[in-house]
Amino acid sequence: MIPVGYMYKTVHERPDWLKTEQVSDIYSVSSCVSEDFADWINYWEHNGYWFFNSPKDIEKLAIKNDIDLREMTLFYYTAYEYQWDEFERRWEKYQPESSFDINVKIPKETISHGFDIVTFLNQNDAECSPLSCNHLAQDTAVTEHCLLANFLNARELLESGKFDRCEPRPYRIFEVHTLKCA
């Protein structure tokens, strides 16, 4: 897994339309249910993975643009260095956008909450998380945060075709972390 960066998000409880009692809230990487802190792409201060290199980068941007982060959750993400192409039925390496600085500050301690599978049709920002966006959590074993418990399960679900044709490909696997407070 490679470090890809940080994002502040507003975490929402499980929406009524997601019919599964195993989920209490949504920690998805995409912003379809639990929104990112702002329309951050327009600021052009993200890194080549389309996240932020450090919490301070987001906090400076928030102060400058009068964005309140107090009720949001800070996430740290790592990602599998390959993406799944469902039509080609193969894993392919992907690269960050090289015109952006990539200097992700590795946190000292994190809490891993599980793994999300996310679409990247345009090869930049996270688009959809089918576990929540496409209701796949309703018939898939997921954590209380609507994530998969382990990497091998995420990889097997993609390779088995479970995610085929639910969103435009390719799919990437992310590990979702929060930071441990000192």
Tab-separated table of C-alpha atoms in Angstrom:
chain	number	residue	atom	x	y	z
A	1	MET	CA	0.000	0.000	0.000
A	2	ILE	CA	1.244	3.468	-0.839
A	3	PRO	CA	0.482	6.649	1.111
A	4	VAL	CA	-1.830	8.865	-0.960
A	5	GLY	CA	-2.912	11.560	1.475
A	6	TYR	CA	-5.529	13.149	3.699
A	7	MET	CA	-9.093	14.402	3.480
A	8	TYR	CA	-11.466	16.020	5.946
A	9	LYS	CA	-15.017	14.716	5.531
A	10	THR	CA	-18.441	15.126	7.031
A	11	VAL	CA	-19.337	11.597	8.114
A	12	HIS	CA	-23.012	10.765	7.769
A	13	GLU	CA	-25.000	7.997	9.393
A	14	ARG	CA	-26.196	5.176	7.175
A	15	PRO	CA	-28.853	6.598	4.837
A	16	ASP	CA	-32.319	5.005	4.937
A	17	TRP	CA	-31.950	3.786	1.351
A	18	LEU	CA	-28.974	1.568	2.309
A	19	LYS	CA	-30.845	-1.442	3.686
A	20	THR	CA	-28.333	-3.105	5.988
A	21	GLU	CA	-28.223	-3.043	9.753
A	22	GLN	CA	-24.504	-3.884	9.843
A	23	VAL	CA	-23.623	-0.288	8.804
A	24	SER	CA	-23.905	2.625	11.232
A	25	ASP	CA	-22.100	5.335	9.251
A	26	ILE	CA	-20.247	5.834	5.966
A	27	TYR	CA	-16.432	6.163	5.859
A	28	SER	CA	-16.261	5.867	2.066
A	29	VAL	CA	-13.410	7.513	0.179
A	30	SER	CA	-15.838	8.993	-2.348
A	31	SER	CA	-17.914	12.004	-1.393
A	32	CYS	CA	-21.266	10.633	-2.567
A	33	VAL	CA	-22.605	10.109	0.987
A	34	SER	CA	-20.009	11.543	3.383
A	35	GLU	CA	-18.914	14.737	1.683
A	36	ASP	CA	-15.402	16.130	1.405
A	37	PHE	CA	-14.718	19.347	3.328
A	38	ALA	CA	-15.245	21.604	0.290
A	39	ASP	CA	-15.182	21.737	-3.486
A	40	TRP	CA	-11.434	21.462	-2.986
A	41	ILE	CA	-10.357	20.701	-6.554
A	42	ASN	CA	-11.005	24.322	-7.523
A	43	TYR	CA	-8.261	25.449	-5.121
A	44	TRP	CA	-5.593	23.365	-6.949
A	45	GLU	CA	-3.643	22.655	-3.766
A	46	HIS	CA	-4.071	18.856	-3.710
A	47	ASN	CA	-1.345	16.351	-4.477
A	48	GLY	CA	-0.898	14.084	-7.487
A	49	TYR	CA	-3.140	11.420	-5.951
A	50	TRP	CA	-5.934	14.009	-5.623
A	51	PHE	CA	-5.761	14.147	-1.835
A	52	PHE	CA	-3.680	16.389	0.432
A	53	ASN	CA	-0.093	15.868	1.567
A	54	SER	CA	-0.792	16.808	5.179
A	55	PRO	CA	-3.576	17.883	7.523
A	56	LYS	CA	-1.904	21.299	7.719
A	57	ASP	CA	-2.362	21.789	3.949
A	58	ILE	CA	-6.114	21.369	4.368
A	59	GLU	CA	-6.239	23.453	7.529
A	60	LYS	CA	-4.424	26.379	5.832
A	61	LEU	CA	-6.803	26.185	2.882
A	62	ALA	CA	-9.783	26.100	5.260
A	63	ILE	CA	-8.626	29.181	7.171
A	64	LYS	CA	-7.934	31.083	3.960
A	65	ASN	CA	-11.404	30.246	2.602
A	66	ASP	CA	-13.435	30.412	5.828
A	67	ILE	CA	-14.242	26.677	5.913
A	68	ASP	CA	-15.145	25.232	9.314
A	69	LEU	CA	-13.505	21.823	9.876
A	70	ARG	CA	-14.518	21.395	13.537
A	71	GLU	CA	-17.381	18.934	12.950
A	72	MET	CA	-15.478	16.931	10.333
A	73	THR	CA	-13.359	13.804	10.525
A	74	LEU	CA	-9.787	13.734	9.250
A	75	PHE	CA	-8.980	10.639	7.198
A	76	TYR	CA	-5.637	9.330	6.022
A	77	TYR	CA	-5.542	7.003	3.017
A	78	THR	CA	-3.203	4.430	1.630
A	79	ALA	CA	-3.905	2.678	-1.657
A	80	TYR	CA	-3.007	-0.446	-3.544
A	81	GLU	CA	-0.646	0.551	-6.352
A	82	TYR	CA	-2.679	-1.308	-8.973
A	83	GLN	CA	-6.188	-0.661	-10.268
A	84	TRP	CA	-8.657	-3.290	-11.509
A	85	ASP	CA	-9.965	-3.168	-15.072
A	86	GLU	CA	-13.109	-5.295	-15.102
A	87	PHE	CA	-13.259	-5.594	-18.908
A	88	GLU	CA	-9.622	-6.593	-19.325
A	89	ARG	CA	-9.872	-8.727	-16.137
A	90	ARG	CA	-6.458	-7.594	-14.952
A	91	TRP	CA	-4.614	-5.396	-12.490
A	92	GLU	CA	-2.707	-2.468	-13.998
A	93	LYS	CA	-0.285	-0.070	-12.348
A	94	TYR	CA	-1.366	3.561	-12.136
A	95	GLN	CA	0.623	6.724	-11.525
A	96	PRO	CA	-0.143	9.970	-9.713
A	97	GLU	CA	-0.485	13.182	-11.694
A	98	SER	CA	3.145	14.314	-11.867
A	99	SER	CA	2.397	18.035	-12.237
A	100	PHE	CA	1.325	18.159	-8.554
A	101	ASP	CA	3.639	17.923	-5.556
A	102	ILE	CA	3.587	14.527	-3.874
A	103	ASN	CA	5.048	14.654	-0.389
A	104	VAL	CA	2.580	12.808	1.837
A	105	LYS	CA	3.406	13.214	5.519
A	106	ILE	CA	3.132	9.788	7.124
A	107	PRO	CA	1.261	9.963	10.451
A	108	LYS	CA	2.899	8.481	13.541
A	109	GLU	CA	-0.105	6.356	14.520
A	110	THR	CA	-3.365	5.569	12.794
A	111	ILE	CA	-6.421	3.444	13.325
A	112	SER	CA	-7.330	1.356	10.289
A	113	HIS	CA	-11.087	1.084	9.759
A	114	GLY	CA	-11.041	-1.141	6.690
A	115	PHE	CA	-10.881	-1.022	2.916
A	116	ASP	CA	-12.961	0.760	0.317
A	117	ILE	CA	-13.221	0.071	-3.398
A	118	VAL	CA	-13.492	3.275	-5.411
A	119	THR	CA	-13.986	4.116	-9.092
A	120	PHE	CA	-11.512	6.298	-11.000
A	121	LEU	CA	-12.835	6.575	-14.559
A	122	ASN	CA	-11.202	9.979	-15.073
A	123	GLN	CA	-8.002	8.837	-13.296
A	124	ASN	CA	-8.053	11.728	-10.841
A	125	ASP	CA	-10.385	12.173	-7.864
A	126	ALA	CA	-12.416	9.443	-6.162
A	127	GLU	CA	-15.758	9.082	-7.911
A	128	CYS	CA	-17.970	6.385	-6.353
A	129	SER	CA	-17.687	3.804	-3.604
A	130	PRO	CA	-19.979	0.977	-4.771
A	131	LEU	CA	-20.329	-0.504	-1.274
A	132	SER	CA	-22.443	2.516	-0.347
A	133	CYS	CA	-23.264	4.253	-3.655
A	134	ASN	CA	-24.497	1.071	-5.355
A	135	HIS	CA	-25.874	-0.648	-2.247
A	136	LEU	CA	-23.370	-3.536	-2.469
A	137	ALA	CA	-23.028	-3.431	1.328
A	138	GLN	CA	-26.540	-4.878	1.492
A	139	ASP	CA	-25.283	-8.297	0.394
A	140	THR	CA	-21.584	-8.067	1.272
A	141	ALA	CA	-19.964	-8.467	4.683
A	142	VAL	CA	-18.844	-4.965	5.682
A	143	THR	CA	-17.809	-3.154	8.842
A	144	GLU	CA	-19.951	-0.691	10.768
A	145	HIS	CA	-18.348	2.033	8.597
A	146	CYS	CA	-19.393	0.393	5.298
A	147	LEU	CA	-15.875	-0.834	4.532
A	148	LEU	CA	-14.392	-4.252	3.872
A	149	ALA	CA	-12.513	-5.825	6.771
A	150	ASN	CA	-9.379	-6.764	4.844
A	151	PHE	CA	-7.443	-6.217	1.636
A	152	LEU	CA	-7.677	-9.811	0.416
A	153	ASN	CA	-11.465	-9.675	0.588
A	154	ALA	CA	-11.485	-6.444	-1.464
A	155	ARG	CA	-9.213	-7.944	-4.090
A	156	GLU	CA	-11.223	-11.181	-4.271
A	157	LEU	CA	-14.520	-9.288	-4.663
A	158	LEU	CA	-13.135	-7.348	-7.615
A	159	GLU	CA	-11.600	-10.384	-9.288
A	160	SER	CA	-14.787	-12.438	-8.784
A	161	GLY	CA	-16.897	-9.919	-10.708
A	162	LYS	CA	-18.976	-8.742	-7.727
A	163	PHE	CA	-18.381	-5.091	-8.742
A	164	ASP	CA	-18.698	-5.579	-12.509
A	165	ARG	CA	-20.814	-2.968	-14.270
A	166	CYS	CA	-21.979	-1.171	-11.138
A	167	GLU	CA	-19.884	1.926	-11.941
A	168	PRO	CA	-17.467	2.817	-14.752
A	169	ARG	CA	-14.025	1.256	-14.253
A	170	PRO	CA	-11.226	1.182	-13.144
A	171	TYR	CA	-11.462	0.374	-9.434
A	172	ARG	CA	-8.863	1.133	-6.780
A	173	ILE	CA	-8.555	-0.281	-3.274
A	174	PHE	CA	-7.961	2.141	-0.380
A	175	GLU	CA	-7.250	1.524	3.274
A	176	VAL	CA	-9.163	4.069	5.367
A	177	HIS	CA	-7.501	5.407	8.526
A	178	THR	CA	-8.124	8.002	11.181
A	179	LEU	CA	-5.308	9.434	13.262
A	180	LYS	CA	-4.640	8.394	16.844
A	181	CYS	CA	-4.654	11.403	19.140
A	182	ALA	CA	-1.785	11.776	21.582
